[in-house]
Every structure is written in C-alpha cells, then in structure tokens.
Amino acid sequence: GAGVSQTPSNKVTEKGKYVELRCDPISGHTALYWYRQSLGQGPEFLIYFQGTGAADDSGLPNDRFFAVRPEGSVSTLKIQRTERGDSAVYLCASSLSSTYDEQFFGPGTRLTVL
Amino acid sequence: GENVEQHPSTLSVQEGDSAVIKCTYSDSASNYFPWYKQELGKGPQLIIDIRSNVGEKKDQRIAVTLNKTAKHFSLHITETQPEDSAVYFCAASIGGTYKYIFGTGTRLKVLA
C-alpha cells in the first residue's frame, strides 16, 4: 500500500518568507508526527497529533512554527518569517495509534532558506 | 535533558563481515528502542526494535541487545551485504511515550 507522502520534496525560499510543508499519512493512521533532521544529525521531534488535535507540540522551536491537521488526515507544517537556520529536512511519520506503534516515515521535504 | 549517544559515526566493513553499532541513553524511564536505516534521499525505515522487558531480539541477520543496567543497546548485523550500506540511527523513547530521542547516526559502508 501507499506509504507516507510529503510534498514538496524540495523547497527553496528566501529569508523572511512563509512556507508550508504537506504530509499525507498512511490511510487509517491516527497518529502523526513531524521531525526535523539537520545535516549529519538524527531526526528531532517537533510535534505529535492524535487525530485532529496537537497532543504534544513541545518540540516546536519557537512561535514561527505551527502545524495543523484539520480533518485528522493530511497535516501541514507552517513556518513564518523563515530564517537560514530553518534549513533542514522536515520528516513526517505516522503510526496506527500512538505509543509503541511503529512510526512509518515519509521521504521528507528538504527546505533551504537562502 | 535526555540524550542518546551513538558510536561509531562511520564504519567500513568487508562484505560478509559483521558490523556492530552501539548506543547509550540517559533516561532511565526509556522502555522502547527502535533502530532505523536511512538511505540517501529517503526517510528512516524501522529495521528492528526492542522493548525494555527483553535483553535480546533477532531477525535474520540483524540482532539488537539491551543492557538496562548500563543503559546500553547495540545493533549487530552479520554477513553484511553491499545493500546494507546506509546510515543507521538508534533511538530511545522518552519514558513510555511516542517521543523518541535519536542518536547522531552511523554511516555504514560495506565494501564488496
């Protein structure tokens, strides 16, 4: 079956611009996670959704980052006033429910802020 | 705060040899330890995991061991093949939650 998909695969933007990154989880998965992966590092947790609600957004670095999942399926990560330090690969993962369920990762969106 | 250290950062082995990657974690409440393989341009893929109530788990050529007392866990790959070449990440759950702390990765190269 289809895995987690993310669009776009690459996004180049200028400092100060607004970007949206989309995640389409595996059908039927109620849990959705966003991670950020900087070059040479492991993924870093950003936010976790259970259904439509953000159950844990403790990993968001600051208030320029926001994510939504209005219908409990597709999620959008939104970054305002982008900074060069936001450049990274943004990974989305989904799991059947939550605790102890395997997290399936998408291919990521590589964000470059010039 | 919680931390996961992973060693080595790079590892080269001859095809057919074994590879071992080691991780240590700091959160004594961690109870779930997945290992991910990441190929270039792709997202991490779970290859094996272990829960804190067991000390070892094996799946064909891949095995993971866990020492809760020492807060160590290791990935063992036997009879390595060129297609095993990738970056491998260990992770530990924060307490009993869905939130993982990842190691910094090990780039494994299997030389034919």
Coordinates of C-alpha atoms in Angstrom, one line a residue:
Chain A
G1 CA 0.0 0.0 0.0
A2 CA 0.9 3.7 -0.2
G3 CA 3.3 4.9 2.4
V4 CA 3.6 8.4 3.9
S5 CA 4.0 11.0 1.3
Q6 CA 5.4 14.5 1.6
T7 CA 5.3 17.5 -0.7
P8 CA 7.2 19.2 -2.0
S9 CA 10.3 17.1 -2.0
N10 CA 12.4 20.2 -2.1
K11 CA 11.6 23.8 -1.2
V12 CA 13.9 26.8 -1.7
T13 CA 12.8 30.1 -0.2
E14 CA 14.3 33.4 0.8
K15 CA 14.8 34.5 4.3
G16 CA 11.7 36.1 5.8
K17 CA 9.2 34.2 3.5
Y18 CA 6.4 31.9 4.6
V19 CA 6.4 28.2 3.7
E20 CA 4.0 25.3 4.0
L21 CA 5.1 21.7 4.0
R22 CA 2.5 19.0 3.5
C23 CA 2.3 15.4 4.9
D24 CA -0.2 12.7 3.7
P25 CA -0.1 9.9 6.3
I26 CA -0.9 6.2 5.7
S27 CA -4.6 5.8 5.5
G28 CA -6.1 4.8 8.8
H29 CA -3.2 6.1 10.9
T30 CA -4.5 8.3 13.7
A31 CA -1.1 9.4 15.0
L32 CA 1.1 11.8 13.0
Y33 CA 4.5 13.2 13.9
W34 CA 6.7 15.9 12.5
Y35 CA 10.5 15.8 12.9
R36 CA 13.3 18.0 11.7
Q37 CA 16.6 16.5 10.6
S38 CA 19.7 18.7 10.3
L39 CA 22.7 17.6 8.2
G40 CA 24.5 14.8 9.9
Q41 CA 22.1 14.5 12.8
G42 CA 19.2 12.3 13.8
P43 CA 15.6 13.4 13.5
E44 CA 14.4 15.8 16.2
F45 CA 10.8 15.6 17.4
L46 CA 8.7 18.7 16.7
I47 CA 5.0 17.9 17.2
Y48 CA 2.6 15.0 17.6
F49 CA -1.0 14.8 16.5
Q50 CA -3.6 12.3 17.7
G51 CA -6.5 12.7 15.3
T52 CA -7.1 16.4 14.7
G53 CA -5.5 17.8 17.8
A54 CA -1.9 18.6 18.6
A55 CA -1.3 16.4 21.6
D56 CA 2.3 17.5 22.1
D57 CA 3.9 20.5 20.4
S58 CA 6.8 20.7 22.9
G59 CA 9.4 20.2 20.1
L60 CA 8.5 23.3 18.1
P61 CA 11.5 25.6 18.3
N62 CA 9.5 28.9 18.5
D63 CA 6.3 30.5 17.6
R64 CA 7.2 30.9 13.9
F65 CA 6.4 27.2 13.6
F66 CA 2.9 25.9 13.5
A67 CA 1.2 22.7 12.3
V68 CA -2.4 21.7 11.6
R69 CA -4.3 18.6 10.9
P70 CA -7.9 19.8 10.4
E71 CA -9.5 16.6 9.3
G72 CA -7.3 14.1 11.1
S73 CA -5.5 13.0 8.0
V74 CA -3.3 15.4 6.0
S75 CA -1.1 17.7 8.0
T76 CA 0.6 21.0 7.1
L77 CA 3.7 22.4 8.8
K78 CA 3.8 26.1 8.5
I79 CA 6.9 28.2 9.1
Q80 CA 6.6 32.0 9.2
R81 CA 9.4 34.5 8.6
T82 CA 11.9 31.8 7.7
E83 CA 15.5 32.0 8.8
R84 CA 18.6 30.4 7.4
G85 CA 18.8 28.2 10.5
D86 CA 15.5 26.6 9.5
S87 CA 17.2 24.9 6.6
A88 CA 16.8 21.1 7.2
V89 CA 14.9 18.1 6.1
Y90 CA 11.5 18.0 7.6
L91 CA 10.2 14.5 8.1
C92 CA 6.7 13.3 8.7
A93 CA 5.8 10.0 10.2
S94 CA 2.5 8.3 11.0
S95 CA 1.5 5.3 13.2
L96 CA -1.6 3.3 13.7
S97 CA -2.4 4.8 17.0
S98 CA 0.4 6.1 19.3
T99 CA 2.5 4.6 22.0
Y100 CA 4.5 1.6 20.8
D101 CA 3.2 1.5 17.3
E102 CA 5.8 1.6 14.6
Q103 CA 6.3 5.0 13.1
F104 CA 6.5 5.0 9.3
F105 CA 8.4 7.9 7.9
G106 CA 7.9 9.8 4.7
P107 CA 10.8 10.8 2.4
G108 CA 11.0 14.3 3.8
T109 CA 11.0 17.8 2.5
R110 CA 14.4 19.4 2.1
L111 CA 13.9 23.1 3.0
T112 CA 16.6 25.5 2.0
V113 CA 16.4 29.1 3.2
L114 CA 18.7 31.5 1.3
Chain B
G1 CA 17.9 16.5 29.4
E2 CA 17.5 13.2 27.7
N3 CA 20.4 12.2 25.4
V4 CA 21.3 9.3 23.2
E5 CA 25.0 8.8 22.1
Q6 CA 25.8 6.6 19.2
H7 CA 29.2 5.2 18.1
P8 CA 30.9 4.9 15.7
S9 CA 29.9 7.8 13.4
T10 CA 31.3 5.8 10.4
L11 CA 32.0 2.2 9.9
S12 CA 33.5 0.3 7.0
V13 CA 33.4 -3.5 6.8
Q14 CA 34.2 -6.1 4.2
E15 CA 31.3 -7.9 2.7
G16 CA 30.4 -10.9 4.8
D17 CA 31.9 -9.4 8.0
S18 CA 29.8 -8.3 11.0
A19 CA 29.0 -4.8 12.0
V20 CA 28.2 -3.5 15.4
I21 CA 26.8 -0.1 16.4
K22 CA 26.5 1.0 20.0
C23 CA 24.2 3.4 21.7
T24 CA 23.9 4.7 25.3
Y25 CA 20.9 6.5 26.7
S26 CA 20.4 8.7 29.7
D27 CA 16.7 8.5 30.6
S28 CA 16.2 5.5 32.9
A29 CA 12.5 5.6 32.1
S30 CA 13.1 4.8 28.4
N31 CA 11.4 1.5 27.6
Y32 CA 11.4 1.3 23.8
F33 CA 14.4 1.3 21.5
P34 CA 14.0 1.2 17.7
W35 CA 16.7 1.1 15.1
Y36 CA 16.3 2.9 11.8
K37 CA 18.0 2.5 8.4
Q38 CA 18.1 5.6 6.2
E39 CA 19.2 5.5 2.6
L40 CA 20.1 8.6 0.7
G41 CA 17.1 10.8 -0.1
K42 CA 14.7 8.6 1.9
G43 CA 13.1 8.7 5.2
P44 CA 14.2 6.4 8.1
Q45 CA 12.9 2.8 7.9
L46 CA 12.4 0.7 11.0
I47 CA 14.6 -2.4 10.9
I48 CA 14.3 -3.8 14.4
D49 CA 13.2 -2.7 17.8
I50 CA 13.4 -3.9 21.4
R51 CA 11.4 -3.2 24.5
S52 CA 12.9 -3.0 27.9
N53 CA 11.4 -6.3 29.1
V54 CA 13.8 -8.3 26.9
G55 CA 17.5 -8.4 26.6
E56 CA 17.9 -9.5 23.0
K57 CA 16.0 -9.8 19.8
K58 CA 17.0 -11.3 16.5
D59 CA 15.6 -11.1 13.0
Q60 CA 17.6 -13.0 10.4
R61 CA 20.9 -11.2 10.0
I62 CA 20.0 -8.4 12.4
A63 CA 20.0 -8.5 16.2
V64 CA 19.7 -6.0 19.0
T65 CA 20.9 -6.3 22.6
L66 CA 19.8 -4.2 25.5
N67 CA 21.6 -3.8 28.9
K68 CA 19.2 -1.7 31.0
T69 CA 21.5 -1.5 33.9
A70 CA 24.2 0.1 31.9
K71 CA 21.8 1.9 29.6
H72 CA 23.4 0.4 26.5
F73 CA 21.9 -1.1 23.4
S74 CA 23.6 -2.4 20.3
L75 CA 22.8 -3.3 16.7
H76 CA 24.5 -6.3 15.2
I77 CA 24.5 -7.1 11.5
T78 CA 26.0 -10.4 10.4
E79 CA 27.1 -11.5 6.9
T80 CA 26.9 -7.9 5.7
Q81 CA 26.0 -7.2 2.1
P82 CA 26.6 -4.1 -0.1
E83 CA 22.9 -3.2 0.2
D84 CA 23.3 -2.8 4.0
S85 CA 25.3 0.4 3.2
A86 CA 23.3 3.2 4.7
V87 CA 23.0 5.5 7.8
Y88 CA 21.7 3.7 10.9
F89 CA 20.1 5.6 13.7
C90 CA 19.3 4.3 17.2
A91 CA 16.5 5.9 19.2
A92 CA 15.1 5.7 22.7
S93 CA 11.6 6.6 23.9
I94 CA 11.3 9.3 26.4
G95 CA 9.6 7.4 29.3
G96 CA 6.8 5.3 28.0
T97 CA 5.8 7.8 25.2
Y98 CA 5.8 8.0 21.5
K99 CA 8.5 10.7 21.6
Y100 CA 11.9 9.4 20.5
I101 CA 15.4 10.8 21.1
F102 CA 17.6 9.8 18.2
G103 CA 21.3 9.2 18.1
T104 CA 23.5 11.1 15.6
G105 CA 23.7 8.2 13.2
T106 CA 26.3 5.7 11.9
R107 CA 27.3 5.7 8.2
L108 CA 27.9 2.0 7.4
K109 CA 29.8 1.2 4.2
V110 CA 30.0 -2.5 3.2
L111 CA 32.9 -3.0 0.8
A112 CA 32.4 -5.6 -2.0

